[in-house]
Amino acid sequence: MRPRIPVIAALLAAAAPGAAVLGGCGSADETATGAQPPPAQATVGQPPAYEEQAVDKLKRNPRAVDPDAGVAADFDPNANASVTNAAELPQPRTDAEIRAELERSGIPSGEQASVTSDGLAVAPLGAPDVVQAVIQAGNQIARLPYRYGGGHQTWIDTAYDCSASISFAFAAAGMLDRPLVSGDLANWGAAGPGRWITIYANGGHVFMYVAGLRFDTSGLRVTGSRWQAEPRSSAGFTVRHPVGL
């Protein structure tokens, strides 16, 4: 039986000087045994002479206290100060002036939303985050067509009926986890009108007001948008609202 050579000893023998090179990229100067020629001696030269740079020619500011600060030694911060009448200073605007400016800009203040010329709703600045989320979601489907049953099989659809439209907006705001039909919405939430959102529902139709703006599929026939600035009759509808809104 032949003696077994330890693996480590074999590896050390293969790495010893003079061992044959079994593979890899070699040069034409390598000998048959794989020994490498001695490295050539590098020629030690003189370092290149330093050439004066433009930055070496800069001079310090003779008037500066600190060359890096750039503050004149004779600088007086109160030299040009003068006593100003408090009445001449800019005065803060009143709430009425700010509200008027917001109305001119198209951003409503207070609790009343507005509708743009292309049928999208603009939430008032004072609306809670959940109300703004309902309005933003309503804008996504505001101009999509009506289709009976649309939006009930899947949240993302090409058309929505009345109850799916409201369900979509509520779900986007985290208030629903599934679409409801109009009869369900007639019993959903709390009874009576809400401060921010009020639902009007019966067995055949449902619409709602969000921050004073009506969201109703019947408005598609009027302006091409579910958002309507004009109210409609609420006769025959049960009045509900999301709890807390």
PDB file of C-alpha atoms in Angstrom:
ATOM      1  CA  MET A   1       0.000   0.000   0.000  1.00  0.00           C
ATOM      2  CA  ARG A   2       1.442   3.389  -1.068  1.00  0.00           C
ATOM      3  CA  PRO A   3       1.890   6.002   1.646  1.00  0.00           C
ATOM      4  CA  ARG A   4      -0.578   8.928   1.415  1.00  0.00           C
ATOM      5  CA  ILE A   5       0.970  12.373   1.055  1.00  0.00           C
ATOM      6  CA  PRO A   6      -0.770  14.955   3.172  1.00  0.00           C
ATOM      7  CA  VAL A   7      -2.731  17.509   1.114  1.00  0.00           C
ATOM      8  CA  ILE A   8      -1.028  20.529   2.708  1.00  0.00           C
ATOM      9  CA  ALA A   9       2.432  19.111   1.966  1.00  0.00           C
ATOM     10  CA  ALA A  10       1.469  18.582  -1.674  1.00  0.00           C
ATOM     11  CA  LEU A  11       0.234  22.162  -2.002  1.00  0.00           C
ATOM     12  CA  LEU A  12       3.446  23.518  -0.462  1.00  0.00           C
ATOM     13  CA  ALA A  13       5.532  21.474  -2.848  1.00  0.00           C
ATOM     14  CA  ALA A  14       3.578  22.829  -5.827  1.00  0.00           C
ATOM     15  CA  ALA A  15       4.149  26.384  -4.655  1.00  0.00           C
ATOM     16  CA  ALA A  16       7.919  25.927  -4.093  1.00  0.00           C
ATOM     17  CA  PRO A  17      10.352  27.777  -6.377  1.00  0.00           C
ATOM     18  CA  GLY A  18      11.118  25.844  -9.521  1.00  0.00           C
ATOM     19  CA  ALA A  19       7.825  23.976  -9.579  1.00  0.00           C
ATOM     20  CA  ALA A  20       6.211  23.548 -12.996  1.00  0.00           C
ATOM     21  CA  VAL A  21       3.427  25.961 -13.963  1.00  0.00           C
ATOM     22  CA  LEU A  22       0.299  23.927 -14.757  1.00  0.00           C
ATOM     23  CA  GLY A  23      -1.954  26.647 -16.083  1.00  0.00           C
ATOM     24  CA  GLY A  24      -2.577  30.348 -16.421  1.00  0.00           C
ATOM     25  CA  CYS A  25      -1.304  33.098 -18.680  1.00  0.00           C
ATOM     26  CA  GLY A  26       2.538  33.023 -19.050  1.00  0.00           C
ATOM     27  CA  SER A  27       4.952  35.294 -20.941  1.00  0.00           C
ATOM     28  CA  ALA A  28       7.445  34.256 -23.625  1.00  0.00           C
ATOM     29  CA  ASP A  29      10.357  34.909 -21.254  1.00  0.00           C
ATOM     30  CA  GLU A  30       9.299  32.135 -18.858  1.00  0.00           C
ATOM     31  CA  THR A  31      11.634  29.091 -18.751  1.00  0.00           C
ATOM     32  CA  ALA A  32      10.467  25.572 -19.240  1.00  0.00           C
ATOM     33  CA  THR A  33      10.383  25.037 -15.503  1.00  0.00           C
ATOM     34  CA  GLY A  34       8.187  28.070 -14.937  1.00  0.00           C
ATOM     35  CA  ALA A  35      10.900  30.086 -13.162  1.00  0.00           C
ATOM     36  CA  GLN A  36      10.467  33.836 -13.542  1.00  0.00           C
ATOM     37  CA  PRO A  37      13.343  36.078 -14.720  1.00  0.00           C
ATOM     38  CA  PRO A  38      14.645  38.559 -12.140  1.00  0.00           C
ATOM     39  CA  PRO A  39      12.816  41.912 -12.249  1.00  0.00           C
ATOM     40  CA  ALA A  40      14.544  44.752 -14.026  1.00  0.00           C
ATOM     41  CA  GLN A  41      16.052  47.431 -11.818  1.00  0.00           C
ATOM     42  CA  ALA A  42      14.096  50.684 -11.941  1.00  0.00           C
ATOM     43  CA  THR A  43      16.086  53.745 -12.834  1.00  0.00           C
ATOM     44  CA  VAL A  44      15.990  56.334 -10.071  1.00  0.00           C
ATOM     45  CA  GLY A  45      15.562  59.783 -11.618  1.00  0.00           C
ATOM     46  CA  GLN A  46      15.368  63.323 -10.256  1.00  0.00           C
ATOM     47  CA  PRO A  47      11.889  64.690  -9.347  1.00  0.00           C
ATOM     48  CA  PRO A  48      10.545  67.246 -11.818  1.00  0.00           C
ATOM     49  CA  ALA A  49      11.178  70.875 -10.989  1.00  0.00           C
ATOM     50  CA  TYR A  50       8.185  72.704  -9.419  1.00  0.00           C
ATOM     51  CA  GLU A  51       6.548  75.239 -11.687  1.00  0.00           C
ATOM     52  CA  GLU A  52       4.956  78.275 -10.104  1.00  0.00           C
ATOM     53  CA  GLN A  53       1.161  78.190 -10.322  1.00  0.00           C
ATOM     54  CA  ALA A  54      -1.296  81.040 -10.677  1.00  0.00           C
ATOM     55  CA  VAL A  55      -2.479  80.496  -7.108  1.00  0.00           C
ATOM     56  CA  ASP A  56       1.057  81.208  -5.850  1.00  0.00           C
ATOM     57  CA  LYS A  57       0.857  84.714  -7.272  1.00  0.00           C
ATOM     58  CA  LEU A  58      -2.252  85.722  -5.274  1.00  0.00           C
ATOM     59  CA  LYS A  59      -1.722  88.346  -2.618  1.00  0.00           C
ATOM     60  CA  ARG A  60      -3.547  88.764   0.656  1.00  0.00           C
ATOM     61  CA  ASN A  61      -6.137  91.481   1.051  1.00  0.00           C
ATOM     62  CA  PRO A  62      -4.257  94.148   2.973  1.00  0.00           C
ATOM     63  CA  ARG A  63      -7.513  95.446   4.565  1.00  0.00           C
ATOM     64  CA  ALA A  64      -8.746  92.095   5.834  1.00  0.00           C
ATOM     65  CA  VAL A  65      -8.540  91.160   9.502  1.00  0.00           C
ATOM     66  CA  ASP A  66      -8.394  87.510   8.494  1.00  0.00           C
ATOM     67  CA  PRO A  67      -7.421  86.686   4.894  1.00  0.00           C
ATOM     68  CA  ASP A  68     -10.145  84.014   4.855  1.00  0.00           C
ATOM     69  CA  ALA A  69     -12.843  86.124   6.471  1.00  0.00           C
ATOM     70  CA  GLY A  70     -12.882  89.093   4.114  1.00  0.00           C
ATOM     71  CA  VAL A  71     -14.080  91.442   6.872  1.00  0.00           C
ATOM     72  CA  ALA A  72     -12.562  94.904   6.717  1.00  0.00           C
ATOM     73  CA  ALA A  73     -10.670  95.994   9.797  1.00  0.00           C
ATOM     74  CA  ASP A  74     -12.620  99.268  10.039  1.00  0.00           C
ATOM     75  CA  PHE A  75     -16.059  97.625   9.487  1.00  0.00           C
ATOM     76  CA  ASP A  76     -18.809  99.081  11.693  1.00  0.00           C
ATOM     77  CA  PRO A  77     -22.087  97.110  11.577  1.00  0.00           C
ATOM     78  CA  ASN A  78     -24.030 100.110  12.959  1.00  0.00           C
ATOM     79  CA  ALA A  79     -22.561 102.676  10.608  1.00  0.00           C
ATOM     80  CA  ASN A  80     -25.617 102.819   8.324  1.00  0.00           C
ATOM     81  CA  ALA A  81     -28.234 101.913  10.932  1.00  0.00           C
ATOM     82  CA  SER A  82     -31.159 104.272  11.394  1.00  0.00           C
ATOM     83  CA  VAL A  83     -34.203 104.384  13.628  1.00  0.00           C
ATOM     84  CA  THR A  84     -37.262 103.186  11.673  1.00  0.00           C
ATOM     85  CA  ASN A  85     -40.837 103.971  12.560  1.00  0.00           C
ATOM     86  CA  ALA A  86     -42.662 100.731  13.433  1.00  0.00           C
ATOM     87  CA  ALA A  87     -45.628 101.860  11.319  1.00  0.00           C
ATOM     88  CA  GLU A  88     -43.390 101.857   8.244  1.00  0.00           C
ATOM     89  CA  LEU A  89     -42.466  98.175   8.654  1.00  0.00           C
ATOM     90  CA  PRO A  90     -44.434  95.510   6.685  1.00  0.00           C
ATOM     91  CA  GLN A  91     -47.562  94.576   8.613  1.00  0.00           C
ATOM     92  CA  PRO A  92     -48.994  91.023   8.829  1.00  0.00           C
ATOM     93  CA  ARG A  93     -52.037  90.388   6.660  1.00  0.00           C
ATOM     94  CA  THR A  94     -55.407  89.713   8.226  1.00  0.00           C
ATOM     95  CA  ASP A  95     -57.221  86.373   7.916  1.00  0.00           C
ATOM     96  CA  ALA A  96     -59.742  87.970   5.574  1.00  0.00           C
ATOM     97  CA  GLU A  97     -56.956  89.161   3.259  1.00  0.00           C
ATOM     98  CA  ILE A  98     -55.373  85.696   3.245  1.00  0.00           C
ATOM     99  CA  ARG A  99     -58.710  84.012   2.473  1.00  0.00           C
ATOM    100  CA  ALA A 100     -59.337  86.451  -0.366  1.00  0.00           C
ATOM    101  CA  GLU A 101     -55.903  85.710  -1.835  1.00  0.00           C
ATOM    102  CA  LEU A 102     -56.520  81.968  -1.588  1.00  0.00           C
ATOM    103  CA  GLU A 103     -59.849  82.348  -3.388  1.00  0.00           C
ATOM    104  CA  ARG A 104     -58.131  84.277  -6.180  1.00  0.00           C
ATOM    105  CA  SER A 105     -55.545  81.489  -6.471  1.00  0.00           C
ATOM    106  CA  GLY A 106     -58.238  78.798  -6.714  1.00  0.00           C
ATOM    107  CA  ILE A 107     -57.335  77.116  -3.394  1.00  0.00           C
ATOM    108  CA  PRO A 108     -60.373  77.243  -1.092  1.00  0.00           C
ATOM    109  CA  SER A 109     -60.019  78.005   2.582  1.00  0.00           C
ATOM    110  CA  GLY A 110     -62.313  77.074   5.431  1.00  0.00           C
ATOM    111  CA  GLU A 111     -64.431  73.948   4.897  1.00  0.00           C
ATOM    112  CA  GLN A 112     -65.850  74.443   1.383  1.00  0.00           C
ATOM    113  CA  ALA A 113     -64.301  72.553  -1.538  1.00  0.00           C
ATOM    114  CA  SER A 114     -64.396  73.933  -5.074  1.00  0.00           C
ATOM    115  CA  VAL A 115     -64.567  72.389  -8.535  1.00  0.00           C
ATOM    116  CA  THR A 116     -62.289  73.350 -11.417  1.00  0.00           C
ATOM    117  CA  SER A 117     -63.359  74.005 -14.989  1.00  0.00           C
ATOM    118  CA  ASP A 118     -62.294  70.483 -15.978  1.00  0.00           C
ATOM    119  CA  GLY A 119     -64.474  68.843 -13.320  1.00  0.00           C
ATOM    120  CA  LEU A 120     -61.936  68.087 -10.590  1.00  0.00           C
ATOM    121  CA  ALA A 121     -62.378  68.926  -6.918  1.00  0.00           C
ATOM    122  CA  VAL A 122     -59.988  71.073  -4.883  1.00  0.00           C
ATOM    123  CA  ALA A 123     -59.973  70.264  -1.185  1.00  0.00           C
ATOM    124  CA  PRO A 124     -60.058  73.170   1.257  1.00  0.00           C
ATOM    125  CA  LEU A 125     -56.938  73.799   3.301  1.00  0.00           C
ATOM    126  CA  GLY A 126     -58.793  73.101   6.533  1.00  0.00           C
ATOM    127  CA  ALA A 127     -59.983  69.628   5.514  1.00  0.00           C
ATOM    128  CA  PRO A 128     -58.643  66.633   7.488  1.00  0.00           C
ATOM    129  CA  ASP A 129     -56.231  64.302   5.714  1.00  0.00           C
ATOM    130  CA  VAL A 130     -58.864  61.594   5.282  1.00  0.00           C
ATOM    131  CA  VAL A 131     -61.230  64.063   3.575  1.00  0.00           C
ATOM    132  CA  GLN A 132     -58.463  65.196   1.247  1.00  0.00           C
ATOM    133  CA  ALA A 133     -57.764  61.530   0.453  1.00  0.00           C
ATOM    134  CA  VAL A 134     -61.447  60.993  -0.452  1.00  0.00           C
ATOM    135  CA  ILE A 135     -61.346  64.010  -2.763  1.00  0.00           C
ATOM    136  CA  GLN A 136     -58.117  62.894  -4.411  1.00  0.00           C
ATOM    137  CA  ALA A 137     -59.534  59.423  -5.022  1.00  0.00           C
ATOM    138  CA  GLY A 138     -62.749  60.904  -6.377  1.00  0.00           C
ATOM    139  CA  ASN A 139     -60.720  62.946  -8.843  1.00  0.00           C
ATOM    140  CA  GLN A 140     -59.164  59.763 -10.228  1.00  0.00           C
ATOM    141  CA  ILE A 141     -62.525  58.450 -11.412  1.00  0.00           C
ATOM    142  CA  ALA A 142     -64.498  61.705 -11.643  1.00  0.00           C
ATOM    143  CA  ARG A 143     -64.725  61.671 -15.443  1.00  0.00           C
ATOM    144  CA  LEU A 144     -64.892  57.915 -16.045  1.00  0.00           C
ATOM    145  CA  PRO A 145     -68.218  56.707 -17.509  1.00  0.00           C
ATOM    146  CA  TYR A 146     -71.063  55.059 -15.640  1.00  0.00           C
ATOM    147  CA  ARG A 147     -71.651  51.318 -15.977  1.00  0.00           C
ATOM    148  CA  TYR A 148     -74.017  49.288 -13.838  1.00  0.00           C
ATOM    149  CA  GLY A 149     -71.879  46.961 -11.709  1.00  0.00           C
ATOM    150  CA  GLY A 150     -68.673  48.733 -12.723  1.00  0.00           C
ATOM    151  CA  GLY A 151     -66.084  48.807  -9.957  1.00  0.00           C
ATOM    152  CA  HIS A 152     -67.656  46.000  -7.927  1.00  0.00           C
ATOM    153  CA  GLN A 153     -65.590  43.095  -9.242  1.00  0.00           C
ATOM    154  CA  THR A 154     -62.283  44.969  -9.123  1.00  0.00           C
ATOM    155  CA  TRP A 155     -61.177  48.281  -7.634  1.00  0.00           C
ATOM    156  CA  ILE A 156     -59.435  49.349 -10.836  1.00  0.00           C
ATOM    157  CA  ASP A 157     -62.031  49.493 -13.602  1.00  0.00           C
ATOM    158  CA  THR A 158     -62.862  51.489 -16.728  1.00  0.00           C
ATOM    159  CA  ALA A 159     -66.316  52.542 -15.479  1.00  0.00           C
ATOM    160  CA  TYR A 160     -68.058  52.763 -12.095  1.00  0.00           C
ATOM    161  CA  ASP A 161     -71.653  52.809 -10.964  1.00  0.00           C
ATOM    162  CA  CYS A 162     -72.898  55.090  -8.185  1.00  0.00           C
ATOM    163  CA  SER A 163     -72.114  52.894  -5.178  1.00  0.00           C
ATOM    164  CA  ALA A 164     -68.764  51.681  -6.532  1.00  0.00           C
ATOM    165  CA  SER A 165     -67.733  55.307  -7.105  1.00  0.00           C
ATOM    166  CA  ILE A 166     -68.256  56.146  -3.447  1.00  0.00           C
ATOM    167  CA  SER A 167     -66.787  52.833  -2.312  1.00  0.00           C
ATOM    168  CA  PHE A 168     -63.649  53.530  -4.365  1.00  0.00           C
ATOM    169  CA  ALA A 169     -63.166  56.940  -2.744  1.00  0.00           C
ATOM    170  CA  PHE A 170     -63.764  55.569   0.758  1.00  0.00           C
ATOM    171  CA  ALA A 171     -61.464  52.591   0.218  1.00  0.00           C
ATOM    172  CA  ALA A 172     -58.652  54.850  -0.995  1.00  0.00           C
ATOM    173  CA  ALA A 173     -58.995  56.788   2.267  1.00  0.00           C
ATOM    174  CA  GLY A 174     -58.848  53.586   4.311  1.00  0.00           C
ATOM    175  CA  MET A 175     -62.523  53.531   5.326  1.00  0.00           C
ATOM    176  CA  LEU A 176     -63.651  50.447   3.363  1.00  0.00           C
ATOM    177  CA  ASP A 177     -62.088  47.126   2.431  1.00  0.00           C
ATOM    178  CA  ARG A 178     -64.722  46.049  -0.133  1.00  0.00           C
ATOM    179  CA  PRO A 179     -67.237  47.718  -2.452  1.00  0.00           C
ATOM    180  CA  LEU A 180     -70.723  48.312  -1.042  1.00  0.00           C
ATOM    181  CA  VAL A 181     -73.995  48.642  -2.927  1.00  0.00           C
ATOM    182  CA  SER A 182     -76.292  51.610  -2.371  1.00  0.00           C
ATOM    183  CA  GLY A 183     -78.527  49.662   0.028  1.00  0.00           C
ATOM    184  CA  ASP A 184     -75.505  48.837   2.174  1.00  0.00           C
ATOM    185  CA  LEU A 185     -74.409  52.484   2.230  1.00  0.00           C
ATOM    186  CA  ALA A 186     -77.909  53.429   3.443  1.00  0.00           C
ATOM    187  CA  ASN A 187     -77.031  51.608   6.675  1.00  0.00           C
ATOM    188  CA  TRP A 188     -73.297  52.304   6.822  1.00  0.00           C
ATOM    189  CA  GLY A 189     -71.602  54.733   9.207  1.00  0.00           C
ATOM    190  CA  ALA A 190     -73.619  56.921  11.549  1.00  0.00           C
ATOM    191  CA  ALA A 191     -77.071  58.443  11.124  1.00  0.00           C
ATOM    192  CA  GLY A 192     -77.582  62.041  10.008  1.00  0.00           C
ATOM    193  CA  PRO A 193     -75.408  64.531   8.149  1.00  0.00           C
ATOM    194  CA  GLY A 194     -71.694  64.811   8.857  1.00  0.00           C
ATOM    195  CA  ARG A 195     -69.484  67.845   9.154  1.00  0.00           C
ATOM    196  CA  TRP A 196     -67.281  66.928   6.191  1.00  0.00           C
ATOM    197  CA  ILE A 197     -68.986  64.022   4.393  1.00  0.00           C
ATOM    198  CA  THR A 198     -72.690  63.258   4.093  1.00  0.00           C
ATOM    199  CA  ILE A 199     -74.096  60.220   2.243  1.00  0.00           C
ATOM    200  CA  TYR A 200     -77.577  60.106   0.661  1.00  0.00           C
ATOM    201  CA  ALA A 201     -78.540  56.522  -0.177  1.00  0.00           C
ATOM    202  CA  ASN A 202     -81.529  54.288  -0.920  1.00  0.00           C
ATOM    203  CA  GLY A 203     -82.033  50.980  -2.661  1.00  0.00           C
ATOM    204  CA  GLY A 204     -81.555  52.422  -6.139  1.00  0.00           C
ATOM    205  CA  HIS A 205     -79.006  55.246  -5.927  1.00  0.00           C
ATOM    206  CA  VAL A 206     -76.401  56.894  -3.713  1.00  0.00           C
ATOM    207  CA  PHE A 207     -74.482  60.161  -3.814  1.00  0.00           C
ATOM    208  CA  MET A 208     -72.561  62.194  -1.270  1.00  0.00           C
ATOM    209  CA  TYR A 209     -71.307  65.648  -0.380  1.00  0.00           C
ATOM    210  CA  VAL A 210     -67.638  66.063   0.468  1.00  0.00           C
ATOM    211  CA  ALA A 211     -66.668  69.423   1.985  1.00  0.00           C
ATOM    212  CA  GLY A 212     -69.849  70.876   0.488  1.00  0.00           C
ATOM    213  CA  LEU A 213     -69.225  69.499  -3.028  1.00  0.00           C
ATOM    214  CA  ARG A 214     -71.569  66.865  -4.499  1.00  0.00           C
ATOM    215  CA  PHE A 215     -70.095  63.602  -5.807  1.00  0.00           C
ATOM    216  CA  ASP A 216     -72.785  61.984  -7.943  1.00  0.00           C
ATOM    217  CA  THR A 217     -72.758  59.831 -11.096  1.00  0.00           C
ATOM    218  CA  SER A 218     -75.853  61.686 -12.313  1.00  0.00           C
ATOM    219  CA  GLY A 219     -73.618  64.719 -12.791  1.00  0.00           C
ATOM    220  CA  LEU A 220     -71.909  62.996 -15.733  1.00  0.00           C
ATOM    221  CA  ARG A 221     -74.906  63.947 -17.877  1.00  0.00           C
ATOM    222  CA  VAL A 222     -74.559  67.596 -16.854  1.00  0.00           C
ATOM    223  CA  THR A 223     -70.861  68.447 -16.816  1.00  0.00           C
ATOM    224  CA  GLY A 224     -69.109  65.173 -17.626  1.00  0.00           C
ATOM    225  CA  SER A 225     -67.850  64.856 -14.044  1.00  0.00           C
ATOM    226  CA  ARG A 226     -69.096  63.258 -10.856  1.00  0.00           C
ATOM    227  CA  TRP A 227     -68.176  66.453  -8.952  1.00  0.00           C
ATOM    228  CA  GLN A 228     -70.969  69.014  -8.968  1.00  0.00           C
ATOM    229  CA  ALA A 229     -71.173  72.442  -7.368  1.00  0.00           C
ATOM    230  CA  GLU A 230     -74.984  72.473  -7.618  1.00  0.00           C
ATOM    231  CA  PRO A 231     -77.029  70.582  -4.994  1.00  0.00           C
ATOM    232  CA  ARG A 232     -79.899  68.202  -5.733  1.00  0.00           C
ATOM    233  CA  SER A 233     -83.003  67.032  -3.930  1.00  0.00           C
ATOM    234  CA  SER A 234     -82.435  64.579  -1.088  1.00  0.00           C
ATOM    235  CA  ALA A 235     -86.058  63.453  -0.853  1.00  0.00           C
ATOM    236  CA  GLY A 236     -86.387  59.697  -0.468  1.00  0.00           C
ATOM    237  CA  PHE A 237     -82.774  59.156   0.641  1.00  0.00           C
ATOM    238  CA  THR A 238     -81.420  57.965   3.969  1.00  0.00           C
ATOM    239  CA  VAL A 239     -78.839  60.363   5.379  1.00  0.00           C
ATOM    240  CA  ARG A 240     -75.637  58.880   6.786  1.00  0.00           C
ATOM    241  CA  HIS A 241     -72.055  59.947   7.374  1.00  0.00           C
ATOM    242  CA  PRO A 242     -68.701  58.304   8.159  1.00  0.00           C
ATOM    243  CA  VAL A 243     -68.131  58.143  11.915  1.00  0.00           C
ATOM    244  CA  GLY A 244     -66.124  61.139  13.069  1.00  0.00           C
ATOM    245  CA  LEU A 245     -66.565  63.080   9.827  1.00  0.00           C
TER     246      LEU A 245
END
